[in-house]
Amino acid sequence: EPDDRFETFGMVYNRNRFRNWSSSPAEVEEGFLRGTGCCPGEVTGPVKVIRSPEDDMHLSGEILVAGRTDPGWVPLYPSVSGILIERGSILSHSAIVAREMGIPTVVGIPGLLDAFETGQWVQMDGAAGTVRAVDPGIDTANSAGTP
């Protein structure tokens, strides 16, 4: 996949890798990954990482983690407690619908798919745009299913 941001000079050509020559690894600050908060709310719970349509799409209160979404993902939203997306913006269709439904959402989180795996517990803050791994025993009062 191309980097989030890159520069081109001259003619665009076939087989260009579209890489940012000055790209840096995902910013991790005090254990947090940062993105753009789209819908406020704090949720702590297990994540479900969905990388492709062939993955298991059964969701039951988990925090949805994906590389990107499109309008076809909206039917999954009622069965999630939060949404974390590696790419995207606050104006993407899926982010707008998440706000309309009041689902805590963070988009544009570099390195998200590499940072977490299905079943791992995280704490997310849709207003601050942060996510971090946590021990499943922490903050059970605000666990998945109770955004």
Coordinates of C-alpha atoms in Angstrom, one line a residue:
E1 CA 0.0 0.0 0.0
P2 CA 1.2 3.5 -0.6
D3 CA 2.3 5.7 2.4
D4 CA -0.3 8.1 3.8
R5 CA 1.6 11.1 2.4
F6 CA 4.1 11.2 -0.4
E7 CA 5.5 13.5 -3.0
T8 CA 5.8 13.0 -6.7
F9 CA 8.1 14.8 -9.2
G10 CA 7.7 14.7 -12.9
M11 CA 5.5 12.2 -14.7
V12 CA 3.6 9.6 -12.7
Y13 CA 4.8 6.2 -14.0
N14 CA 3.8 2.6 -13.7
R15 CA 5.4 0.7 -10.9
N16 CA 6.1 3.8 -8.8
R17 CA 6.0 2.6 -5.2
F18 CA 4.7 6.0 -3.8
R19 CA 6.8 6.0 -0.7
N20 CA 7.5 9.0 1.5
W21 CA 11.3 9.2 1.7
S22 CA 11.1 10.9 5.1
S23 CA 8.5 8.5 6.6
S24 CA 9.0 7.6 10.3
P25 CA 7.5 4.8 12.3
A26 CA 4.2 5.2 14.1
E27 CA 4.3 7.8 16.9
V28 CA 4.0 6.1 20.2
E29 CA 3.9 8.5 23.1
E30 CA 3.8 7.1 26.6
G31 CA 2.3 3.8 25.2
F32 CA -0.4 5.6 23.2
L33 CA -1.0 5.5 19.5
R34 CA -2.5 8.7 18.2
G35 CA -5.0 9.4 15.5
T36 CA -7.8 11.8 14.9
G37 CA -10.7 11.6 17.2
C38 CA -14.0 11.5 15.3
C39 CA -16.6 10.8 18.0
P40 CA -16.1 11.2 21.7
G41 CA -16.3 8.4 24.2
E42 CA -14.0 6.2 26.2
V43 CA -14.1 2.4 25.8
T44 CA -12.0 -0.4 27.2
G45 CA -12.4 -3.8 25.8
P46 CA -11.2 -6.5 23.3
V47 CA -10.5 -5.6 19.7
K48 CA -11.5 -7.4 16.6
V49 CA -9.0 -6.9 13.8
I50 CA -10.6 -7.1 10.3
R51 CA -8.1 -6.9 7.5
S52 CA -10.2 -8.2 4.6
P53 CA -13.8 -9.2 3.7
E54 CA -12.6 -12.9 4.0
D55 CA -12.0 -12.4 7.8
D56 CA -14.6 -13.4 10.4
M57 CA -17.0 -10.4 10.5
H58 CA -19.0 -11.7 13.6
L59 CA -18.8 -8.8 16.1
S60 CA -20.3 -8.8 19.6
G61 CA -19.4 -5.6 21.4
E62 CA -15.7 -5.7 20.5
I63 CA -13.8 -2.6 19.3
L64 CA -13.6 -2.8 15.5
V65 CA -10.0 -2.4 14.2
A66 CA -9.5 -2.0 10.4
G67 CA -7.2 -0.5 7.9
R68 CA -9.9 1.4 6.1
T69 CA -13.7 1.4 5.8
D70 CA -16.3 2.3 3.2
P71 CA -20.1 2.6 3.3
G72 CA -20.4 -1.2 3.2
W73 CA -19.0 -1.5 6.7
V74 CA -21.9 0.5 8.3
P75 CA -24.1 -2.7 8.9
L76 CA -21.4 -3.8 11.3
Y77 CA -21.6 -0.7 13.5
P78 CA -24.5 -1.6 15.7
S79 CA -22.5 -4.6 17.0
V80 CA -19.4 -2.7 18.0
S81 CA -18.5 -0.6 21.1
G82 CA -15.9 1.5 19.3
I83 CA -14.1 1.9 16.0
L84 CA -10.4 2.3 15.3
I85 CA -9.2 2.9 11.7
E86 CA -5.6 3.1 10.4
R87 CA -6.5 5.4 7.5
G88 CA -9.3 7.8 6.8
S89 CA -10.4 11.2 7.9
I90 CA -13.2 12.7 10.0
L91 CA -15.1 13.4 6.7
S92 CA -15.2 9.8 5.5
H93 CA -18.6 8.3 5.2
S94 CA -18.0 5.7 7.8
A95 CA -16.7 8.3 10.4
I96 CA -19.8 10.5 9.8
V97 CA -22.1 7.6 10.3
A98 CA -20.2 6.6 13.5
R99 CA -20.8 10.1 14.8
E100 CA -24.5 9.9 13.9
M101 CA -24.7 6.6 15.8
G102 CA -22.6 7.9 18.8
I103 CA -19.9 5.2 18.5
P104 CA -16.6 6.3 19.9
T105 CA -14.3 6.5 16.8
V106 CA -10.6 7.3 16.1
V107 CA -9.3 7.4 12.5
G108 CA -5.9 8.0 10.9
I109 CA -3.9 5.9 13.4
P110 CA -0.5 5.1 11.8
G111 CA 0.7 1.5 12.6
L112 CA -2.7 0.4 14.1
L113 CA -2.9 -2.9 12.3
D114 CA 0.6 -3.9 13.3
A115 CA 0.1 -2.8 16.9
F116 CA -2.9 -5.0 17.9
E117 CA -4.4 -8.4 17.3
T118 CA -7.9 -9.8 17.8
G119 CA -8.7 -10.4 21.4
Q120 CA -6.2 -8.0 22.8
W121 CA -7.6 -5.4 25.2
V122 CA -7.3 -1.7 24.5
Q123 CA -8.4 1.6 26.0
M124 CA -9.5 4.1 23.4
D125 CA -10.6 7.7 23.7
G126 CA -12.6 9.0 20.8
A127 CA -12.2 12.7 21.8
A128 CA -8.5 12.7 22.4
G129 CA -7.8 10.3 19.4
T130 CA -5.7 7.9 21.5
V131 CA -5.5 4.1 21.9
R132 CA -3.3 1.9 24.1
A133 CA -3.0 -1.7 25.1
V134 CA -4.3 -2.5 28.6
D135 CA -4.6 -5.5 30.9
P136 CA -8.1 -7.0 30.7
G137 CA -8.6 -6.5 34.4
I138 CA -8.3 -2.7 34.2
D139 CA -11.3 -0.4 34.1
T140 CA -14.0 -3.0 33.9
A141 CA -16.7 -0.4 34.7
N142 CA -16.2 1.0 31.2
S143 CA -15.7 -2.3 29.4
A144 CA -16.8 -3.2 25.8
G145 CA -20.5 -3.1 25.4
T146 CA -20.9 0.0 27.5
P147 CA -19.6 2.9 25.5

